[in-house]
Coordinates of C-alpha atoms in Angstrom, one line a residue:
Chain L
M1 CA 81.5 84.9 106.0
K2 CA 84.7 84.7 104.1
E3 CA 84.9 85.1 100.4
E4 CA 88.0 84.5 98.2
I5 CA 87.7 85.6 94.8
I6 CA 90.7 86.0 92.1
I7 CA 89.5 87.6 88.6
A8 CA 91.6 86.9 85.9
G9 CA 92.0 88.0 82.2
F10 CA 94.0 90.4 79.5
G11 CA 95.1 93.8 80.6
G12 CA 92.0 96.3 79.3
Q13 CA 88.8 94.0 80.2
G14 CA 88.4 95.9 83.3
V15 CA 89.6 92.8 85.9
L16 CA 91.0 95.5 88.4
S17 CA 88.3 97.7 87.9
M18 CA 85.8 95.2 88.4
G19 CA 87.7 94.1 91.3
K20 CA 87.6 97.5 92.8
I21 CA 84.1 98.0 92.4
L22 CA 83.1 94.7 94.1
A23 CA 85.3 95.7 96.7
Y24 CA 83.9 99.2 97.3
S25 CA 80.0 97.4 97.0
A26 CA 81.3 95.3 99.8
I27 CA 82.7 98.2 102.0
M28 CA 79.0 99.9 101.4
Q29 CA 77.6 96.7 102.9
D30 CA 80.0 96.9 106.2
M31 CA 82.5 94.3 104.9
E32 CA 85.9 94.2 105.5
V33 CA 87.7 93.9 102.1
T34 CA 91.5 93.2 100.6
W35 CA 92.2 93.9 96.7
M36 CA 95.8 92.7 95.6
P37 CA 96.9 92.9 92.2
S38 CA 99.7 91.1 90.4
Y39 CA 101.6 93.9 89.5
G40 CA 105.1 93.7 87.6
P41 CA 106.5 93.5 84.5
E42 CA 104.1 90.6 83.4
M43 CA 101.2 93.1 83.4
R44 CA 102.3 95.0 80.1
G45 CA 100.2 93.7 76.9
G46 CA 99.7 90.4 79.2
T47 CA 97.5 88.8 81.9
A48 CA 96.2 90.9 84.9
N49 CA 94.8 89.6 87.7
V50 CA 93.7 90.8 91.1
C51 CA 92.8 88.9 94.1
V52 CA 89.6 90.1 96.0
I53 CA 88.8 89.4 99.6
L54 CA 85.5 90.1 101.3
S55 CA 84.8 88.9 104.7
D56 CA 82.5 89.8 107.7
K57 CA 85.6 89.8 110.2
K58 CA 89.2 91.5 110.0
I59 CA 91.3 90.0 107.0
G60 CA 94.5 88.5 108.1
S61 CA 96.9 87.0 104.8
P62 CA 95.7 89.3 101.7
I63 CA 97.7 86.5 99.8
V64 CA 95.9 82.9 99.1
T65 CA 96.4 80.2 97.1
R66 CA 93.3 78.7 96.8
Y67 CA 89.7 80.6 95.8
D68 CA 86.1 80.3 96.5
T69 CA 85.6 81.7 93.3
A70 CA 87.4 82.0 90.2
I71 CA 86.3 84.6 87.5
I72 CA 88.3 83.7 84.4
L73 CA 88.4 85.9 81.2
N74 CA 91.1 84.0 78.9
Q75 CA 92.7 81.1 78.2
Q76 CA 95.9 81.4 80.0
S77 CA 93.9 82.3 83.1
M78 CA 92.2 79.3 82.8
D79 CA 95.0 77.2 82.9
K80 CA 96.4 78.9 85.7
F81 CA 93.6 79.1 88.1
E82 CA 91.2 76.3 87.4
N83 CA 93.0 73.8 89.6
S84 CA 92.9 77.0 92.6
V85 CA 89.1 76.8 93.1
K86 CA 88.1 75.0 96.3
P87 CA 86.3 71.7 95.9
G88 CA 82.6 73.0 95.6
G89 CA 83.4 76.6 94.9
W90 CA 82.6 78.4 91.6
L91 CA 84.3 79.0 88.6
V92 CA 82.7 81.9 86.5
Y93 CA 83.9 82.4 82.6
D94 CA 83.9 84.0 79.3
P95 CA 83.6 81.2 76.9
S96 CA 84.8 83.6 73.9
G97 CA 88.5 83.6 73.7
I98 CA 88.5 79.8 75.8
T99 CA 89.9 76.8 73.8
R100 CA 89.9 74.4 76.6
H101 CA 86.8 74.4 78.7
P102 CA 86.7 73.5 82.0
V103 CA 86.6 70.2 83.3
R104 CA 86.6 69.7 86.9
K105 CA 83.5 68.2 88.5
D106 CA 84.1 68.8 92.0
I107 CA 83.2 72.8 91.5
N108 CA 80.0 74.8 90.0
I109 CA 80.6 76.3 86.7
C110 CA 78.8 78.9 84.8
R111 CA 79.4 80.9 81.7
I112 CA 78.6 84.1 80.6
D113 CA 79.0 85.7 77.2
A114 CA 79.9 89.2 78.2
I115 CA 80.6 90.5 74.7
E116 CA 77.4 89.8 73.6
G117 CA 76.0 91.2 76.5
A118 CA 77.9 94.5 76.4
A119 CA 76.8 94.9 72.5
R120 CA 73.5 94.5 74.2
I121 CA 74.2 97.4 76.4
G122 CA 75.3 99.1 73.4
N123 CA 79.1 99.9 75.1
S124 CA 82.1 97.4 75.2
K125 CA 83.1 99.5 78.0
V126 CA 80.7 97.7 80.3
Y127 CA 81.8 94.0 79.5
N128 CA 83.2 93.9 83.1
M129 CA 80.0 94.9 84.6
V130 CA 78.2 92.3 82.7
V131 CA 80.6 89.6 84.2
L132 CA 80.3 91.2 87.7
G133 CA 76.4 90.7 87.5
A134 CA 76.9 86.8 86.2
F135 CA 79.1 86.3 89.5
L136 CA 76.5 88.4 91.8
Q137 CA 73.7 85.9 90.4
V138 CA 75.5 82.8 91.2
K139 CA 77.0 84.5 94.8
P140 CA 74.6 87.0 95.9
L141 CA 77.2 88.4 98.5
V142 CA 76.5 92.3 98.0
S143 CA 72.7 93.8 97.3
L144 CA 72.3 95.2 94.0
E145 CA 71.7 98.8 96.0
N146 CA 75.1 98.5 97.4
V147 CA 76.7 97.9 94.0
E148 CA 74.9 101.2 92.9
K149 CA 76.7 102.7 95.8
G150 CA 80.0 101.2 95.1
L151 CA 79.8 102.1 91.7
A152 CA 79.3 105.5 92.6
K153 CA 82.5 105.6 95.0
S154 CA 84.6 103.7 92.3
I155 CA 83.8 105.8 89.2
P156 CA 85.2 109.3 88.7
S157 CA 82.2 112.2 89.7
R158 CA 82.6 113.4 85.9
Y159 CA 81.5 109.8 84.8
A160 CA 78.4 109.9 87.2
Q161 CA 76.1 109.7 84.0
M162 CA 77.5 106.2 83.5
I163 CA 76.6 104.9 86.0
P164 CA 72.7 103.4 84.8
L165 CA 74.6 101.8 81.9
N166 CA 77.0 99.9 84.5
K167 CA 73.5 99.1 86.5
A168 CA 71.9 97.6 83.1
A169 CA 75.0 95.7 82.3
I170 CA 75.4 94.1 85.7
E171 CA 71.2 93.2 85.5
D172 CA 72.1 92.0 81.7
G173 CA 75.0 89.5 83.2
M174 CA 72.5 88.3 86.1
K175 CA 69.9 87.5 83.5
N176 CA 72.0 85.7 81.0
V177 CA 74.3 83.9 83.1
E178 CA 74.3 79.9 82.0
I179 CA 74.9 77.1 84.5
V180 CA 76.9 74.5 83.1
S181 CA 77.4 72.1 86.0
R182 CA 76.9 71.7 89.2
A183 CA 79.5 70.2 92.2
Chain V
M1 CA 80.8 108.4 111.4
A2 CA 84.2 108.8 109.9
E3 CA 84.3 108.5 106.3
K4 CA 85.6 104.7 104.8
I5 CA 87.6 104.8 101.4
L6 CA 88.8 101.9 99.5
M7 CA 92.4 103.1 98.7
K8 CA 95.8 101.4 97.9
G9 CA 98.6 101.7 100.9
N10 CA 100.4 104.5 98.8
E11 CA 97.4 106.5 98.2
A12 CA 96.9 106.3 101.9
I13 CA 100.1 107.7 102.6
A14 CA 99.6 110.7 100.4
I15 CA 95.7 111.4 101.8
S16 CA 97.7 111.1 105.1
A17 CA 100.1 113.5 104.6
I18 CA 97.6 116.1 103.1
R19 CA 95.2 115.7 106.0
N20 CA 97.7 115.7 108.8
G21 CA 99.0 119.1 107.9
V22 CA 102.4 118.3 106.1
D23 CA 104.1 121.1 104.8
G24 CA 106.2 119.4 102.2
Y25 CA 106.8 116.5 99.9
F26 CA 110.0 116.1 98.1
G27 CA 110.3 112.9 95.8
Y28 CA 111.1 111.1 93.0
P29 CA 109.2 108.1 91.2
I30 CA 109.9 104.7 91.7
T31 CA 107.8 101.5 91.7
P32 CA 106.2 100.1 94.0
Q33 CA 105.6 103.4 95.7
S34 CA 104.6 106.1 92.6
E35 CA 101.2 106.4 93.7
V36 CA 102.7 108.3 96.7
M37 CA 103.3 111.2 94.5
E38 CA 100.7 110.7 91.8
T39 CA 98.0 110.9 94.5
L40 CA 99.5 114.2 95.8
M41 CA 99.9 115.8 92.4
K42 CA 96.6 114.8 91.5
E43 CA 94.9 116.0 94.9
K44 CA 96.7 119.4 94.4
P45 CA 97.4 120.1 98.3
W46 CA 99.1 123.2 97.3
E47 CA 95.7 124.7 96.4
T48 CA 94.1 123.7 99.6
T49 CA 96.2 123.7 102.5
G50 CA 99.3 125.2 101.1
M51 CA 101.5 121.8 101.2
V52 CA 104.3 121.9 98.8
V53 CA 104.7 118.6 96.3
L54 CA 107.8 118.6 94.3
Q55 CA 109.3 116.3 92.3
A56 CA 113.1 116.7 92.5
E57 CA 115.7 115.6 90.0
S58 CA 116.7 112.7 92.0
E59 CA 116.6 111.0 95.4
T60 CA 119.8 112.6 96.8
S61 CA 118.0 115.9 95.8
S62 CA 114.8 115.1 97.8
I63 CA 116.4 114.1 100.6
N64 CA 118.6 117.4 101.0
M65 CA 115.3 119.4 100.3
I66 CA 114.0 117.6 103.5
Y67 CA 117.1 118.6 105.4
G68 CA 116.3 122.0 104.3
G69 CA 112.8 122.4 105.3
A70 CA 113.0 120.1 108.5
S71 CA 116.0 122.9 109.6
C72 CA 113.1 125.3 109.1
G73 CA 110.9 123.3 111.6
K74 CA 108.7 122.3 108.7
K75 CA 107.0 118.9 108.8
V76 CA 108.5 117.3 105.5
M77 CA 108.7 114.0 104.4
T78 CA 109.7 112.2 101.1
S79 CA 109.0 108.3 100.0
S80 CA 110.9 105.8 97.7
S81 CA 111.5 102.3 97.4
S82 CA 115.0 100.4 98.1
P83 CA 117.4 101.9 95.6
G84 CA 116.2 105.2 95.7
I85 CA 116.3 104.7 99.4
S86 CA 120.2 103.9 99.5
L87 CA 120.9 107.1 97.6
M88 CA 118.8 109.0 100.2
C89 CA 121.0 107.5 102.8
E90 CA 124.0 109.9 103.3
G91 CA 121.2 112.7 103.7
I92 CA 119.5 110.9 106.3
S93 CA 122.9 110.6 108.3
Y94 CA 122.8 114.1 108.3
I95 CA 119.6 114.8 109.4
A96 CA 120.1 112.3 112.4
G97 CA 123.5 114.3 112.9
A98 CA 121.8 117.5 113.1
E99 CA 119.0 116.4 115.0
L100 CA 116.4 117.1 112.5
P101 CA 112.6 115.8 112.5
C102 CA 111.3 114.2 109.0
V103 CA 109.3 110.7 107.8
V104 CA 110.5 108.9 105.0
V105 CA 108.8 106.2 103.4
D106 CA 110.3 103.0 102.1
V107 CA 108.2 100.7 100.1
M108 CA 110.6 97.9 99.8
R109 CA 111.1 96.0 96.6
G110 CA 113.6 93.1 95.8
G111 CA 117.2 93.8 95.8
P112 CA 120.3 94.2 96.1
G113 CA 120.8 96.6 93.1
L114 CA 118.3 97.8 90.9
G115 CA 116.8 94.5 91.7
T116 CA 113.0 93.7 90.8
I117 CA 109.8 95.6 91.6
Q118 CA 107.8 93.0 93.2
P119 CA 107.3 93.0 97.4
S120 CA 110.6 92.5 99.7
Q121 CA 111.4 93.5 103.2
S122 CA 115.2 93.1 102.3
D123 CA 115.8 96.6 103.8
Y124 CA 115.5 95.7 106.9
N125 CA 119.1 95.7 108.3
Q126 CA 119.9 98.8 106.2
I127 CA 117.1 100.9 107.8
V128 CA 116.7 99.0 111.3
K129 CA 120.7 99.4 111.7
G130 CA 120.7 103.2 110.4
G131 CA 121.4 103.3 106.8
G132 CA 123.9 106.1 106.5
H133 CA 127.3 106.4 108.3
G134 CA 127.7 107.1 112.1
D135 CA 126.6 105.8 115.4
Y136 CA 122.9 106.7 114.9
H137 CA 119.2 105.1 114.6
N138 CA 116.1 105.8 112.7
I139 CA 112.6 105.1 114.5
V140 CA 111.4 102.5 112.3
L141 CA 107.6 102.0 111.8
A142 CA 106.4 98.6 109.8
P143 CA 102.6 99.1 108.8
A144 CA 100.8 96.2 108.1
S145 CA 97.5 97.6 106.1
A146 CA 96.6 100.4 104.2
Q147 CA 94.8 102.0 107.5
D148 CA 98.3 101.7 109.2
M149 CA 99.8 103.3 106.3
Y150 CA 97.3 106.3 107.0
D151 CA 97.7 106.5 110.8
F152 CA 101.5 106.2 110.9
I153 CA 101.8 109.5 109.1
D154 CA 100.7 111.3 112.0
W155 CA 102.1 108.9 114.4
G156 CA 105.5 109.4 112.4
F157 CA 105.6 113.1 112.8
D158 CA 104.6 113.1 116.5
L159 CA 107.6 110.7 117.2
A160 CA 110.0 112.6 114.6
F161 CA 109.5 116.0 116.5
K162 CA 109.5 114.6 120.0
Y163 CA 112.8 113.3 119.4
R164 CA 114.2 115.5 116.8
T165 CA 115.0 112.3 114.6
P166 CA 114.4 110.8 111.3
V167 CA 111.1 108.4 111.5
V168 CA 111.3 105.8 108.4
I169 CA 107.9 103.9 107.6
L170 CA 109.0 100.6 106.4
A171 CA 106.6 99.2 104.0
D172 CA 106.6 96.5 101.2
G173 CA 105.0 96.3 97.8
I174 CA 101.9 94.1 99.2
I175 CA 100.9 97.2 101.5
G176 CA 101.9 99.7 98.9
Q177 CA 99.8 98.2 96.0
M178 CA 96.9 96.4 98.5
M179 CA 93.6 98.4 98.4
E180 CA 91.7 98.0 101.8
K181 CA 89.3 100.3 103.6
V182 CA 90.9 103.2 105.2
E183 CA 89.1 105.4 107.9
L184 CA 89.8 109.1 107.7
H185 CA 90.2 111.1 110.9
P186 CA 89.2 114.7 111.0
M187 CA 91.8 117.2 109.4
K188 CA 94.8 118.6 111.1
P189 CA 95.5 122.2 110.0
R190 CA 99.4 123.0 109.0
R191 CA 101.1 124.7 111.5
T192 CA 101.0 128.3 112.0
A193 CA 104.5 129.9 112.5
E194 CA 103.6 130.7 115.9
E195 CA 103.0 127.1 116.4
I196 CA 106.3 126.2 114.4
L197 CA 108.4 128.7 117.0
K198 CA 106.9 126.3 119.6
A199 CA 107.0 123.1 118.4
A200 CA 110.5 123.3 117.2
P201 CA 112.2 126.0 119.2
W202 CA 115.6 124.9 117.6
A203 CA 114.4 125.7 114.2
T204 CA 116.5 128.4 111.6
T205 CA 113.3 130.5 111.5
G206 CA 115.0 134.0 111.5
K207 CA 117.4 135.5 114.9
T208 CA 115.4 137.4 117.2
A209 CA 116.6 140.1 119.2
D210 CA 115.9 138.1 122.8
R211 CA 117.7 134.9 121.6
E212 CA 121.0 133.3 120.7
R213 CA 121.4 132.3 117.1
N214 CA 119.8 128.5 116.3
I215 CA 122.9 126.4 114.4
I216 CA 121.8 123.2 112.2
T217 CA 124.7 121.4 111.5
S218 CA 126.1 118.1 111.4
L219 CA 129.7 118.9 111.4
S220 CA 132.1 118.7 114.2
L221 CA 135.8 118.7 114.0
D222 CA 136.2 118.5 117.5
A223 CA 136.5 114.8 118.8
D224 CA 135.7 115.4 122.4
I225 CA 132.7 117.4 121.1
Q226 CA 131.7 115.1 118.5
E227 CA 131.9 112.1 121.4
K228 CA 129.5 114.4 123.6
F229 CA 127.2 114.8 121.2
N230 CA 127.0 110.9 120.0
R231 CA 126.5 110.2 123.8
K232 CA 123.3 112.4 123.9
L233 CA 122.5 110.7 120.8
Q234 CA 122.8 107.4 122.7
A235 CA 121.0 108.7 125.7
K236 CA 117.8 109.7 123.2
Y237 CA 117.7 106.4 122.0
A238 CA 117.7 104.6 125.7
V239 CA 114.5 106.9 126.3
I240 CA 113.0 105.7 122.8
E241 CA 113.8 101.9 123.7
E242 CA 112.4 102.8 127.0
N243 CA 108.9 104.1 125.8
E244 CA 108.2 103.9 122.1
V245 CA 108.4 99.8 121.8
K246 CA 105.0 99.1 120.4
F247 CA 104.2 95.3 119.1
S248 CA 100.9 93.4 118.9
E249 CA 100.3 89.9 119.5
Y250 CA 98.0 87.3 118.2
L251 CA 97.0 83.9 120.2
T252 CA 100.5 84.2 121.9
E253 CA 98.7 83.8 125.6
D254 CA 99.0 79.8 125.5
A255 CA 101.0 79.5 122.6
E256 CA 103.9 76.6 122.5
Y257 CA 105.5 78.3 119.0
V258 CA 105.4 81.8 118.0
F259 CA 106.2 83.2 114.7
V260 CA 107.8 86.4 114.8
A261 CA 107.0 88.6 111.2
F262 CA 106.2 92.2 110.7
G263 CA 104.4 94.0 107.8
C264 CA 102.9 92.0 104.9
S265 CA 104.5 88.8 106.3
S266 CA 102.8 89.2 109.9
R267 CA 99.3 89.1 108.0
I268 CA 100.3 85.9 106.0
C269 CA 101.5 84.4 109.5
E270 CA 98.1 85.1 110.9
A271 CA 96.5 82.5 108.3
V272 CA 99.4 80.2 109.1
V273 CA 98.8 80.5 112.9
D274 CA 94.9 79.8 112.3
G275 CA 95.8 76.8 110.5
L276 CA 98.0 75.4 112.6
R277 CA 95.3 76.1 115.6
E278 CA 92.6 74.0 113.5
E279 CA 95.5 71.2 113.8
G280 CA 95.3 71.1 117.4
I281 CA 99.2 72.9 117.2
K282 CA 99.3 76.1 119.8
A283 CA 100.7 78.5 117.5
G284 CA 100.9 82.4 118.1
L285 CA 102.3 85.3 116.1
L286 CA 104.1 88.4 117.6
R287 CA 104.2 91.6 115.1
P288 CA 106.8 94.0 115.9
I289 CA 105.1 97.1 115.0
T290 CA 108.4 99.3 115.8
L291 CA 111.4 97.5 114.5
Y292 CA 113.5 100.5 116.0
P293 CA 113.2 100.2 119.2
F294 CA 112.8 96.3 119.2
P295 CA 110.1 94.4 121.1
E296 CA 113.0 92.7 122.8
K297 CA 111.5 92.4 126.3
E298 CA 108.7 90.5 124.7
I299 CA 110.5 88.2 122.8
A300 CA 112.8 87.3 125.7
R301 CA 109.5 86.7 127.7
L302 CA 108.1 84.7 124.9
A303 CA 111.2 82.7 124.7
T304 CA 111.0 81.3 128.1
Q305 CA 107.2 79.9 127.6
V306 CA 107.9 78.6 124.1
K307 CA 109.3 75.4 122.5
S308 CA 110.5 77.3 119.6
M309 CA 110.3 80.6 117.6
M310 CA 110.4 81.5 114.0
S311 CA 110.9 84.4 112.2
V312 CA 109.2 84.6 108.6
E313 CA 110.5 87.5 106.6
L314 CA 110.4 88.2 102.6
N315 CA 114.4 88.3 102.6
L316 CA 117.1 85.7 103.6
G317 CA 117.6 86.3 107.3
Q318 CA 117.8 89.7 108.7
M319 CA 115.1 90.4 111.5
V320 CA 116.0 86.9 112.8
H321 CA 119.4 88.0 114.3
D322 CA 117.4 90.4 116.5
V323 CA 115.0 87.7 117.2
R324 CA 117.8 85.2 118.4
L325 CA 119.8 88.1 120.5
A326 CA 116.3 89.0 122.2
A327 CA 115.7 85.3 122.9
G328 CA 119.0 85.2 124.5
G329 CA 119.5 81.2 123.9
K330 CA 116.1 80.3 126.1
C331 CA 114.4 78.8 123.3
P332 CA 115.4 77.7 119.4
V333 CA 114.4 80.4 116.6
G334 CA 113.9 79.0 112.9
F335 CA 113.7 81.1 110.0
Y336 CA 111.9 80.9 106.5
G337 CA 112.1 83.6 103.9
R338 CA 111.5 84.2 100.1
Q339 CA 113.4 86.7 98.3
G340 CA 113.4 88.3 94.8
G341 CA 110.0 89.5 94.8
N342 CA 108.3 86.2 95.4
I343 CA 105.8 85.7 98.0
Y344 CA 105.1 82.8 100.6
T345 CA 101.8 81.4 100.5
P346 CA 100.5 80.1 104.2
E347 CA 100.8 76.7 103.4
E348 CA 104.8 76.8 102.8
I349 CA 105.1 78.7 106.0
S350 CA 103.4 76.1 107.5
A351 CA 105.1 73.3 105.9
E352 CA 108.5 74.6 107.1
F353 CA 107.4 75.1 110.5
K354 CA 106.5 71.6 110.7
K355 CA 110.0 70.2 109.5
F356 CA 111.8 72.7 111.6
N357 CA 110.0 71.7 114.8
G358 CA 109.7 67.7 113.5
L359 CA 105.9 67.9 113.6
E360 CA 105.7 66.1 110.2

């Protein structure tokens, strides 16, 4: 098993920390991981993206151009990454802020209104966890138990009381993800 | 079971320094390696192991603090990125000339000049051939993962003290910024005063009545003495070249084509090799882990086995000269590189490989 994922959106949406929590959860499941952010001047006020690779074998190249899954949280990232999803792969996106919805027919597409989800939980900071939940629903690569362990490792111990809230957000995302079309 | 932590290569450098009994870190912030000092400052090792962490006023200053600390037999290190390393090169030459041990981490970015902050491997010539003035070498280690970053600190200090020479860990922005799983090894305490006397009897630890004065200097105004010293250095390098070469190979056993690549490029070339193998092309990869000493014997051996070699580097052709020298004309040696912080994809390298070998 090898899953190559791009997570892309605006800086501040929690793109990098979502990737980190996913990667840590996979380590808890004894997988190999790489987490490679785009870093550079373009990050300031602009788009942020991170490539996360999960594998049951040692990972060679951390740089890939075709993804099994793209998690897309703004229009710029949709324009950039829709065509990078491998045929038969998944595109998970948040429709708010998207003006041009995905059009490909050879991939699986699902949407998650994560702003609404975070509002249901009552904390806008768990936005990214709602999105992570949506991804885990369509690609159950990591068990919820290990995600919880991954959360505990990723969140500084002084915020440990936030773990149940994050878990609730993940479960909300799992419940409310909506399949748009299948390949 | 050892604890496994998700961390950046830069963070692994810092955590490893604390856990391997390093006495002092002196540095100055620069992207893409700022997390090294940030992590050290966050961990506050001066409260636990007693390790000193200091932000100097410049790179020139930090390398001279290294010179001072190393003179006393302490395990001292610094880290920087390309332009900062250029500022340190005078000090590195003095440290080599004074035969002192230290570890310097260079997380390379695009140059020349202030350049870009994205990944590059364009300091190969500078670091592998010395960097500063004079007839000297650094031992150069090329990590390709966060785990390597962690492990090479301990290995680097072992080599530095064994040979009384600067060791440079030559990384790049990808290896510094990427997070991977890192396995932590048991803590090594800092050396006691007695242990320092044993590990570094040459150090300036305070003269006692029963021994001659220890002198640390790189100055010698007598031409004959200086020449004799340089011959001694070269004899030391010959021992290093004989004993310390390290490399890894991937599918080279039956290979008809071999890529040579270090650091992040070796990881990307692994994917290229896998892709070519799927097409039935017998490709393999040689990854030099030490860039100095260079795995020239293994490249010479492979040169008689393969149809061609290709050096793949994030620069416009530096290590390729050493590959050609080692191959000794026994096979054609091609090159592919990107610059300025741009990174090649496996597909791009594969296409260049086919073009070079007429396999289109």
